[in-house]
């Protein structure tokens, strides 16, 4: 049994969600490996802020995978979950930039992907697929 073809922008957004999940998982692995170094650099004053961002970063790949999985089924909850996840990603990126932990190419790639997915989510073709 073959699955029905998704509209172009819906399929593109679904693929971007899976790619973003993979990149976020790699970033999480890198930050986890650098955790002791980052704890020394940040010091005691910013450890609570870093912990909040780190725990939020742990939940993000799961939410991205869940929304990407639900995209195929065309459920409205997938669209809502994708929007919430992208806003969470933008919050993580801004929070890490203020902490000075997360700058450079990784921040630029994840910010660009989050903005691209958000732009796709609010296009008429994608909204029509989920809410028509």
mmCIF file of C-alpha atoms in Angstrom:
data_model
loop_
_atom_site.group_PDB
_atom_site.id
_atom_site.type_symbol
_atom_site.label_atom_id
_atom_site.label_comp_id
_atom_site.label_asym_id
_atom_site.label_seq_id
_atom_site.Cartn_x
_atom_site.Cartn_y
_atom_site.Cartn_z
ATOM 1 C CA UNK A 1 0.000 0.000 0.000
ATOM 2 C CA UNK A 2 1.473 3.326 -1.048
ATOM 3 C CA UNK A 3 0.972 6.509 0.862
ATOM 4 C CA UNK A 4 -0.702 9.445 -0.831
ATOM 5 C CA UNK A 5 1.558 12.180 -2.134
ATOM 6 C CA UNK A 6 1.879 15.197 0.153
ATOM 7 C CA UNK A 7 1.809 18.734 -1.233
ATOM 8 C CA UNK A 8 5.286 20.055 -2.034
ATOM 9 C CA UNK A 9 5.613 22.528 0.835
ATOM 10 C CA UNK A 10 4.159 20.086 3.357
ATOM 11 C CA UNK A 11 6.695 17.435 2.345
ATOM 12 C CA UNK A 12 9.502 20.028 2.428
ATOM 13 C CA UNK A 13 8.496 21.128 5.923
ATOM 14 C CA UNK A 14 8.293 17.513 7.101
ATOM 15 C CA UNK A 15 11.796 16.833 5.758
ATOM 16 C CA UNK A 16 13.119 19.997 7.413
ATOM 17 C CA UNK A 17 11.636 18.902 10.742
ATOM 18 C CA UNK A 18 13.457 15.555 10.508
ATOM 19 C CA UNK A 19 16.703 17.271 9.487
ATOM 20 C CA UNK A 20 16.356 19.751 12.325
ATOM 21 C CA UNK A 21 15.786 16.863 14.734
ATOM 22 C CA UNK A 22 19.019 15.231 13.567
ATOM 23 C CA UNK A 23 21.028 18.437 13.871
ATOM 24 C CA UNK A 24 19.591 19.173 17.310
ATOM 25 C CA UNK A 25 20.515 15.676 18.474
ATOM 26 C CA UNK A 26 24.092 16.175 17.236
ATOM 27 C CA UNK A 27 24.250 19.549 19.003
ATOM 28 C CA UNK A 28 22.933 17.953 22.176
ATOM 29 C CA UNK A 29 25.639 15.298 21.994
ATOM 30 C CA UNK A 30 28.342 17.945 21.528
ATOM 31 C CA UNK A 31 27.057 20.046 24.433
ATOM 32 C CA UNK A 32 26.818 16.934 26.619
ATOM 33 C CA UNK A 33 30.439 16.046 25.851
ATOM 34 C CA UNK A 34 31.511 19.618 26.656
ATOM 35 C CA UNK A 35 29.390 19.875 29.817
ATOM 36 C CA UNK A 36 32.205 19.884 32.364
ATOM 37 C CA UNK A 37 34.136 22.491 30.374
ATOM 38 C CA UNK A 38 31.038 24.683 29.992
ATOM 39 C CA UNK A 39 30.267 24.427 33.708
ATOM 40 C CA UNK A 40 33.731 25.794 34.545
ATOM 41 C CA UNK A 41 33.507 28.573 31.962
ATOM 42 C CA UNK A 42 30.007 29.727 32.935
ATOM 43 C CA UNK A 43 30.642 29.573 36.656
ATOM 44 C CA UNK A 44 28.074 29.415 39.412
ATOM 45 C CA UNK A 45 26.185 32.554 38.412
ATOM 46 C CA UNK A 46 24.797 31.254 35.123
ATOM 47 C CA UNK A 47 24.482 27.552 35.836
ATOM 48 C CA UNK A 48 20.709 27.700 36.456
ATOM 49 C CA UNK A 49 20.080 29.453 33.138
ATOM 50 C CA UNK A 50 22.264 26.935 31.327
ATOM 51 C CA UNK A 51 20.471 24.028 33.013
ATOM 52 C CA UNK A 52 17.077 25.361 31.886
ATOM 53 C CA UNK A 53 18.280 25.685 28.298
ATOM 54 C CA UNK A 54 19.967 22.277 28.402
ATOM 55 C CA UNK A 55 16.822 20.511 29.671
ATOM 56 C CA UNK A 56 14.711 22.268 27.046
ATOM 57 C CA UNK A 57 17.191 21.164 24.409
ATOM 58 C CA UNK A 58 16.743 17.554 25.564
ATOM 59 C CA UNK A 59 12.991 17.634 24.895
ATOM 60 C CA UNK A 60 13.193 19.367 21.516
ATOM 61 C CA UNK A 61 14.297 16.393 19.331
ATOM 62 C CA UNK A 62 11.412 14.315 20.677
ATOM 63 C CA UNK A 63 8.916 17.047 19.839
ATOM 64 C CA UNK A 64 10.444 17.503 16.381
ATOM 65 C CA UNK A 65 10.213 13.765 15.688
ATOM 66 C CA UNK A 66 6.626 13.624 16.915
ATOM 67 C CA UNK A 67 5.538 16.551 14.765
ATOM 68 C CA UNK A 68 7.401 15.203 11.718
ATOM 69 C CA UNK A 69 5.733 11.828 12.206
ATOM 70 C CA UNK A 70 2.272 13.385 12.516
ATOM 71 C CA UNK A 71 2.806 15.547 9.419
ATOM 72 C CA UNK A 72 2.293 12.528 7.194
ATOM 73 C CA UNK A 73 -1.148 11.938 8.710
ATOM 74 C CA UNK A 74 -2.298 15.519 8.182
ATOM 75 C CA UNK A 75 -3.447 16.083 11.743
ATOM 76 C CA UNK A 76 -3.817 19.657 12.954
ATOM 77 C CA UNK A 77 -1.948 18.801 16.147
ATOM 78 C CA UNK A 78 1.179 18.271 14.030
ATOM 79 C CA UNK A 79 1.013 21.858 12.774
ATOM 80 C CA UNK A 80 0.491 23.217 16.305
ATOM 81 C CA UNK A 81 3.283 21.056 17.696
ATOM 82 C CA UNK A 82 5.629 22.175 14.914
ATOM 83 C CA UNK A 83 4.927 25.857 15.645
ATOM 84 C CA UNK A 84 5.502 25.369 19.380
ATOM 85 C CA UNK A 85 8.706 23.446 18.710
ATOM 86 C CA UNK A 86 10.051 26.130 16.364
ATOM 87 C CA UNK A 87 9.334 28.834 18.923
ATOM 88 C CA UNK A 88 11.129 26.687 21.497
ATOM 89 C CA UNK A 89 14.093 26.361 19.143
ATOM 90 C CA UNK A 90 14.257 30.130 18.693
ATOM 91 C CA UNK A 91 14.121 30.560 22.485
ATOM 92 C CA UNK A 92 16.976 28.062 22.931
ATOM 93 C CA UNK A 93 19.081 29.809 20.299
ATOM 94 C CA UNK A 94 18.552 33.271 21.812
ATOM 95 C CA UNK A 95 19.149 31.970 25.344
ATOM 96 C CA UNK A 96 22.389 30.266 24.357
ATOM 97 C CA UNK A 97 23.597 33.343 22.533
ATOM 98 C CA UNK A 98 23.031 35.455 25.659
ATOM 99 C CA UNK A 99 24.941 32.894 27.704
ATOM 100 C CA UNK A 100 27.776 32.974 25.185
ATOM 101 C CA UNK A 101 27.736 29.203 24.774
ATOM 102 C CA UNK A 102 26.148 28.805 21.405
ATOM 103 C CA UNK A 103 27.530 31.056 18.710
ATOM 104 C CA UNK A 104 28.803 30.622 15.223
ATOM 105 C CA UNK A 105 27.836 28.222 12.507
ATOM 106 C CA UNK A 106 25.622 25.934 14.616
ATOM 107 C CA UNK A 107 23.485 28.849 15.787
ATOM 108 C CA UNK A 108 23.208 30.203 12.264
ATOM 109 C CA UNK A 109 22.147 26.835 10.818
ATOM 110 C CA UNK A 110 19.537 26.126 13.486
ATOM 111 C CA UNK A 111 18.192 29.689 13.361
ATOM 112 C CA UNK A 112 17.874 29.537 9.580
ATOM 113 C CA UNK A 113 16.107 26.185 9.717
ATOM 114 C CA UNK A 114 13.705 27.330 12.429
ATOM 115 C CA UNK A 115 12.863 30.478 10.471
ATOM 116 C CA UNK A 116 12.413 28.472 7.258
ATOM 117 C CA UNK A 117 10.100 25.958 8.920
ATOM 118 C CA UNK A 118 8.094 28.752 10.551
ATOM 119 C CA UNK A 119 7.749 30.518 7.203
ATOM 120 C CA UNK A 120 6.562 27.268 5.585
ATOM 121 C CA UNK A 121 4.100 26.564 8.390
ATOM 122 C CA UNK A 122 2.321 29.863 7.834
ATOM 123 C CA UNK A 123 2.034 29.506 4.055
ATOM 124 C CA UNK A 124 -1.458 28.968 2.682
ATOM 125 C CA UNK A 125 -0.676 25.565 1.140
ATOM 126 C CA UNK A 126 0.532 24.106 4.443
ATOM 127 C CA UNK A 127 -2.210 25.666 6.565
ATOM 128 C CA UNK A 128 -4.811 24.500 4.055
ATOM 129 C CA UNK A 129 -3.486 20.929 4.240
ATOM 130 C CA UNK A 130 -3.991 20.795 8.001
ATOM 131 C CA UNK A 131 -7.035 22.978 8.544
ATOM 132 C CA UNK A 132 -9.130 22.468 5.387
#
